């Protein structure tokens, strides 16, 4: 399972991109975030989970969409 570390590293790097994107643009829907980050949806969702686990973001349901924002 040698590829596992590169996958985890990619998720971590994407988490950094997600954080910087939210810092620059403010709250975004998941669709907007995926488009802004430019990585596959699955990778962005894993990165969002990473940041949520670290208590760095908030995820709120807004009708049919989820809005992701940085916590203060």
mmCIF file of N, CA and C in Angstrom:
data_model
loop_
_atom_site.group_PDB
_atom_site.id
_atom_site.type_symbol
_atom_site.label_atom_id
_atom_site.label_comp_id
_atom_site.label_asym_id
_atom_site.label_seq_id
_atom_site.Cartn_x
_atom_site.Cartn_y
_atom_site.Cartn_z
ATOM 1 N N UNK A 1 0.838 -1.196 0.000
ATOM 2 C CA UNK A 1 0.000 0.000 0.000
ATOM 3 C C UNK A 1 0.874 1.248 0.000
ATOM 4 N N UNK A 2 1.773 1.298 -0.924
ATOM 5 C CA UNK A 2 2.716 2.406 -0.966
ATOM 6 C C UNK A 2 2.096 3.706 -1.451
ATOM 7 N N UNK A 3 0.994 3.628 -2.216
ATOM 8 C CA UNK A 3 0.366 4.834 -2.736
ATOM 9 C C UNK A 3 -0.456 5.584 -1.713
ATOM 10 N N UNK A 4 -0.705 4.961 -0.548
ATOM 11 C CA UNK A 4 -1.556 5.568 0.457
ATOM 12 C C UNK A 4 -1.056 6.893 0.975
ATOM 13 N N UNK A 5 0.257 6.995 1.161
ATOM 14 C CA UNK A 5 0.815 8.243 1.684
ATOM 15 C C UNK A 5 0.642 9.389 0.712
ATOM 16 N N UNK A 6 0.777 9.116 -0.586
ATOM 17 C CA UNK A 6 0.614 10.193 -1.556
ATOM 18 C C UNK A 6 -0.843 10.642 -1.635
ATOM 19 N N UNK A 7 -1.767 9.711 -1.423
ATOM 20 C CA UNK A 7 -3.189 10.070 -1.416
ATOM 21 C C UNK A 7 -3.486 10.970 -0.221
ATOM 22 N N UNK A 8 -3.000 10.577 0.948
ATOM 23 C CA UNK A 8 -3.217 11.380 2.157
ATOM 24 C C UNK A 8 -2.543 12.741 2.009
ATOM 25 N N UNK A 9 -1.351 12.755 1.431
ATOM 26 C CA UNK A 9 -0.654 14.029 1.216
ATOM 27 C C UNK A 9 -1.454 14.924 0.279
ATOM 28 N N UNK A 10 -2.037 14.346 -0.771
ATOM 29 C CA UNK A 10 -2.849 15.123 -1.716
ATOM 30 C C UNK A 10 -4.083 15.701 -1.025
ATOM 31 N N UNK A 11 -4.714 14.917 -0.161
ATOM 32 C CA UNK A 11 -5.881 15.411 0.574
ATOM 33 C C UNK A 11 -5.461 16.566 1.485
ATOM 34 N N UNK A 12 -4.323 16.412 2.161
ATOM 35 C CA UNK A 12 -3.817 17.477 3.029
ATOM 36 C C UNK A 12 -3.494 18.744 2.260
ATOM 37 N N UNK A 13 -2.866 18.589 1.102
ATOM 38 C CA UNK A 13 -2.557 19.753 0.268
ATOM 39 C C UNK A 13 -3.840 20.420 -0.220
ATOM 40 N N UNK A 14 -4.822 19.614 -0.583
ATOM 41 C CA UNK A 14 -6.105 20.161 -1.030
ATOM 42 C C UNK A 14 -6.807 20.871 0.120
ATOM 43 N N UNK A 15 -6.662 20.361 1.338
ATOM 44 C CA UNK A 15 -7.241 21.034 2.506
ATOM 45 C C UNK A 15 -6.665 22.441 2.641
ATOM 46 N N UNK A 16 -5.377 22.582 2.381
ATOM 47 C CA UNK A 16 -4.759 23.910 2.410
ATOM 48 C C UNK A 16 -5.325 24.824 1.342
ATOM 49 N N UNK A 17 -5.548 24.278 0.154
ATOM 50 C CA UNK A 17 -6.137 25.071 -0.937
ATOM 51 C C UNK A 17 -7.563 25.472 -0.573
ATOM 52 N N UNK A 18 -8.324 24.539 0.010
ATOM 53 C CA UNK A 18 -9.703 24.839 0.431
ATOM 54 C C UNK A 18 -9.685 25.971 1.453
ATOM 55 N N UNK A 19 -8.803 25.874 2.447
ATOM 56 C CA UNK A 19 -8.740 26.904 3.490
ATOM 57 C C UNK A 19 -8.418 28.269 2.885
ATOM 58 N N UNK A 20 -7.412 28.302 2.017
ATOM 59 C CA UNK A 20 -7.029 29.580 1.395
ATOM 60 C C UNK A 20 -8.149 30.130 0.511
ATOM 61 N N UNK A 21 -8.865 29.251 -0.169
ATOM 62 C CA UNK A 21 -9.976 29.678 -1.024
ATOM 63 C C UNK A 21 -11.086 30.292 -0.181
ATOM 64 N N UNK A 22 -11.443 29.628 0.912
ATOM 65 C CA UNK A 22 -12.489 30.164 1.791
ATOM 66 C C UNK A 22 -12.032 31.458 2.460
ATOM 67 N N UNK A 23 -10.754 31.553 2.777
ATOM 68 C CA UNK A 23 -10.219 32.774 3.379
ATOM 69 C C UNK A 23 -10.337 33.946 2.412
ATOM 70 N N UNK A 24 -10.100 33.692 1.143
ATOM 71 C CA UNK A 24 -10.135 34.751 0.130
ATOM 72 C C UNK A 24 -11.547 35.092 -0.326
ATOM 73 N N UNK A 25 -12.408 34.079 -0.447
ATOM 74 C CA UNK A 25 -13.721 34.288 -1.062
ATOM 75 C C UNK A 25 -14.884 34.288 -0.082
ATOM 76 N N UNK A 26 -14.663 33.842 1.147
ATOM 77 C CA UNK A 26 -15.755 33.748 2.100
ATOM 78 C C UNK A 26 -16.540 32.463 1.898
ATOM 79 N N UNK A 27 -17.698 32.340 2.570
ATOM 80 C CA UNK A 27 -18.485 31.110 2.494
ATOM 81 C C UNK A 27 -18.855 30.750 1.053
ATOM 82 N N UNK A 28 -18.771 29.447 0.748
ATOM 83 C CA UNK A 28 -19.103 28.951 -0.584
ATOM 84 C C UNK A 28 -19.917 27.673 -0.470
ATOM 85 N N UNK A 29 -20.769 27.449 -1.463
ATOM 86 C CA UNK A 29 -21.451 26.159 -1.540
ATOM 87 C C UNK A 29 -20.422 25.111 -1.942
ATOM 88 N N UNK A 30 -20.748 23.843 -1.744
ATOM 89 C CA UNK A 30 -19.820 22.779 -2.124
ATOM 90 C C UNK A 30 -19.513 22.848 -3.620
ATOM 91 N N UNK A 31 -20.524 23.095 -4.445
ATOM 92 C CA UNK A 31 -20.310 23.181 -5.897
ATOM 93 C C UNK A 31 -19.366 24.332 -6.241
ATOM 94 N N UNK A 32 -19.562 25.483 -5.601
ATOM 95 C CA UNK A 32 -18.683 26.635 -5.847
ATOM 96 C C UNK A 32 -17.260 26.343 -5.384
ATOM 97 N N UNK A 33 -17.145 25.665 -4.250
ATOM 98 C CA UNK A 33 -15.832 25.344 -3.698
ATOM 99 C C UNK A 33 -15.081 24.377 -4.609
ATOM 100 N N UNK A 34 -15.768 23.341 -5.080
ATOM 101 C CA UNK A 34 -15.138 22.373 -5.986
ATOM 102 C C UNK A 34 -14.634 23.081 -7.236
ATOM 103 N N UNK A 35 -15.457 23.964 -7.791
ATOM 104 C CA UNK A 35 -15.064 24.700 -8.997
ATOM 105 C C UNK A 35 -13.864 25.607 -8.716
ATOM 106 N N UNK A 36 -13.882 26.305 -7.581
ATOM 107 C CA UNK A 36 -12.803 27.239 -7.244
ATOM 108 C C UNK A 36 -11.486 26.515 -6.964
ATOM 109 N N UNK A 37 -11.560 25.353 -6.337
ATOM 110 C CA UNK A 37 -10.353 24.608 -5.974
ATOM 111 C C UNK A 37 -9.765 23.895 -7.190
ATOM 112 N N UNK A 38 -10.627 23.403 -8.070
ATOM 113 C CA UNK A 38 -10.145 22.767 -9.288
ATOM 114 C C UNK A 38 -9.637 21.348 -9.118
ATOM 115 N N UNK A 39 -10.057 20.684 -8.071
ATOM 116 C CA UNK A 39 -9.717 19.278 -7.833
ATOM 117 C C UNK A 39 -10.995 18.448 -7.943
ATOM 118 N N UNK A 40 -10.866 17.118 -8.079
ATOM 119 C CA UNK A 40 -12.067 16.278 -8.131
ATOM 120 C C UNK A 40 -12.937 16.463 -6.887
ATOM 121 N N UNK A 41 -14.246 16.366 -7.082
ATOM 122 C CA UNK A 41 -15.202 16.558 -5.987
ATOM 123 C C UNK A 41 -14.867 15.679 -4.782
ATOM 124 N N UNK A 42 -14.542 14.406 -5.017
ATOM 125 C CA UNK A 42 -14.220 13.506 -3.904
ATOM 126 C C UNK A 42 -13.042 14.029 -3.086
ATOM 127 N N UNK A 43 -12.019 14.522 -3.755
ATOM 128 C CA UNK A 43 -10.837 15.036 -3.058
ATOM 129 C C UNK A 43 -11.190 16.276 -2.248
ATOM 130 N N UNK A 44 -11.998 17.155 -2.818
ATOM 131 C CA UNK A 44 -12.410 18.366 -2.094
ATOM 132 C C UNK A 44 -13.255 17.984 -0.884
ATOM 133 N N UNK A 45 -14.140 17.016 -1.046
ATOM 134 C CA UNK A 45 -14.972 16.592 0.085
ATOM 135 C C UNK A 45 -14.116 15.975 1.191
ATOM 136 N N UNK A 46 -13.104 15.199 0.821
ATOM 137 C CA UNK A 46 -12.197 14.639 1.823
ATOM 138 C C UNK A 46 -11.423 15.751 2.522
ATOM 139 N N UNK A 47 -11.010 16.753 1.776
ATOM 140 C CA UNK A 47 -10.299 17.897 2.358
ATOM 141 C C UNK A 47 -11.210 18.671 3.308
ATOM 142 N N UNK A 48 -12.472 18.821 2.936
ATOM 143 C CA UNK A 48 -13.447 19.486 3.813
ATOM 144 C C UNK A 48 -13.598 18.684 5.105
ATOM 145 N N UNK A 49 -13.659 17.364 4.995
ATOM 146 C CA UNK A 49 -13.729 16.512 6.183
ATOM 147 C C UNK A 49 -12.508 16.679 7.074
ATOM 148 N N UNK A 50 -11.349 16.776 6.463
ATOM 149 C CA UNK A 50 -10.083 16.992 7.186
ATOM 150 C C UNK A 50 -10.174 18.279 7.998
ATOM 151 N N UNK A 51 -10.610 19.364 7.335
ATOM 152 C CA UNK A 51 -10.708 20.660 8.011
ATOM 153 C C UNK A 51 -11.804 20.658 9.074
ATOM 154 N N UNK A 52 -12.894 19.947 8.820
ATOM 155 C CA UNK A 52 -13.973 19.857 9.806
ATOM 156 C C UNK A 52 -13.477 19.125 11.054
ATOM 157 N N UNK A 53 -12.712 18.067 10.852
ATOM 158 C CA UNK A 53 -12.167 17.296 11.973
ATOM 159 C C UNK A 53 -11.231 18.157 12.819
ATOM 160 N N UNK A 54 -10.558 19.092 12.191
ATOM 161 C CA UNK A 54 -9.655 20.006 12.902
ATOM 162 C C UNK A 54 -10.379 21.249 13.428
ATOM 163 N N UNK A 55 -11.712 21.275 13.313
ATOM 164 C CA UNK A 55 -12.531 22.407 13.776
ATOM 165 C C UNK A 55 -12.110 23.727 13.147
ATOM 166 N N UNK A 56 -11.808 23.698 11.850
ATOM 167 C CA UNK A 56 -11.397 24.915 11.141
ATOM 168 C C UNK A 56 -12.501 25.480 10.265
ATOM 169 N N UNK A 57 -13.553 24.682 10.007
ATOM 170 C CA UNK A 57 -14.635 25.135 9.140
ATOM 171 C C UNK A 57 -15.990 24.798 9.751
ATOM 172 N N UNK A 58 -17.002 25.499 9.259
ATOM 173 C CA UNK A 58 -18.393 25.195 9.592
ATOM 174 C C UNK A 58 -19.079 24.749 8.309
ATOM 175 N N UNK A 59 -19.984 23.785 8.445
ATOM 176 C CA UNK A 59 -20.763 23.297 7.311
ATOM 177 C C UNK A 59 -22.228 23.446 7.690
ATOM 178 N N UNK A 60 -22.961 24.214 6.899
ATOM 179 C CA UNK A 60 -24.372 24.459 7.189
ATOM 180 C C UNK A 60 -25.224 24.082 5.994
ATOM 181 N N UNK A 61 -26.379 23.473 6.280
ATOM 182 C CA UNK A 61 -27.348 23.191 5.225
ATOM 183 C C UNK A 61 -28.127 24.459 4.932
ATOM 184 N N UNK A 62 -28.243 24.783 3.658
ATOM 185 C CA UNK A 62 -28.996 25.954 3.204
ATOM 186 C C UNK A 62 -29.920 25.481 2.091
ATOM 187 N N UNK A 63 -31.075 24.976 2.501
ATOM 188 C CA UNK A 63 -31.982 24.401 1.512
ATOM 189 C C UNK A 63 -31.389 23.125 0.951
ATOM 190 N N UNK A 64 -31.185 23.103 -0.358
ATOM 191 C CA UNK A 64 -30.663 21.906 -1.014
ATOM 192 C C UNK A 64 -29.140 21.908 -1.143
ATOM 193 N N UNK A 65 -28.484 22.915 -0.591
ATOM 194 C CA UNK A 65 -27.026 22.973 -0.722
ATOM 195 C C UNK A 65 -26.370 23.089 0.645
ATOM 196 N N UNK A 66 -25.103 22.748 0.682
ATOM 197 C CA UNK A 66 -24.303 22.913 1.893
ATOM 198 C C UNK A 66 -23.347 24.066 1.677
ATOM 199 N N UNK A 67 -23.247 24.918 2.688
ATOM 200 C CA UNK A 67 -22.360 26.077 2.623
ATOM 201 C C UNK A 67 -21.218 25.858 3.611
ATOM 202 N N UNK A 68 -20.007 26.023 3.109
ATOM 203 C CA UNK A 68 -18.812 25.824 3.916
ATOM 204 C C UNK A 68 -18.185 27.181 4.187
ATOM 205 N N UNK A 69 -17.801 27.414 5.447
ATOM 206 C CA UNK A 69 -17.160 28.675 5.818
ATOM 207 C C UNK A 69 -16.086 28.395 6.859
ATOM 208 N N UNK A 70 -15.141 29.326 6.977
ATOM 209 C CA UNK A 70 -14.098 29.211 7.993
ATOM 210 C C UNK A 70 -14.658 29.596 9.349
ATOM 211 N N UNK A 71 -14.196 28.907 10.373
ATOM 212 C CA UNK A 71 -14.535 29.309 11.732
ATOM 213 C C UNK A 71 -13.567 30.408 12.161
ATOM 214 N N UNK A 72 -14.043 31.336 13.005
ATOM 215 C CA UNK A 72 -13.161 32.424 13.459
ATOM 216 C C UNK A 72 -12.037 31.907 14.343
#
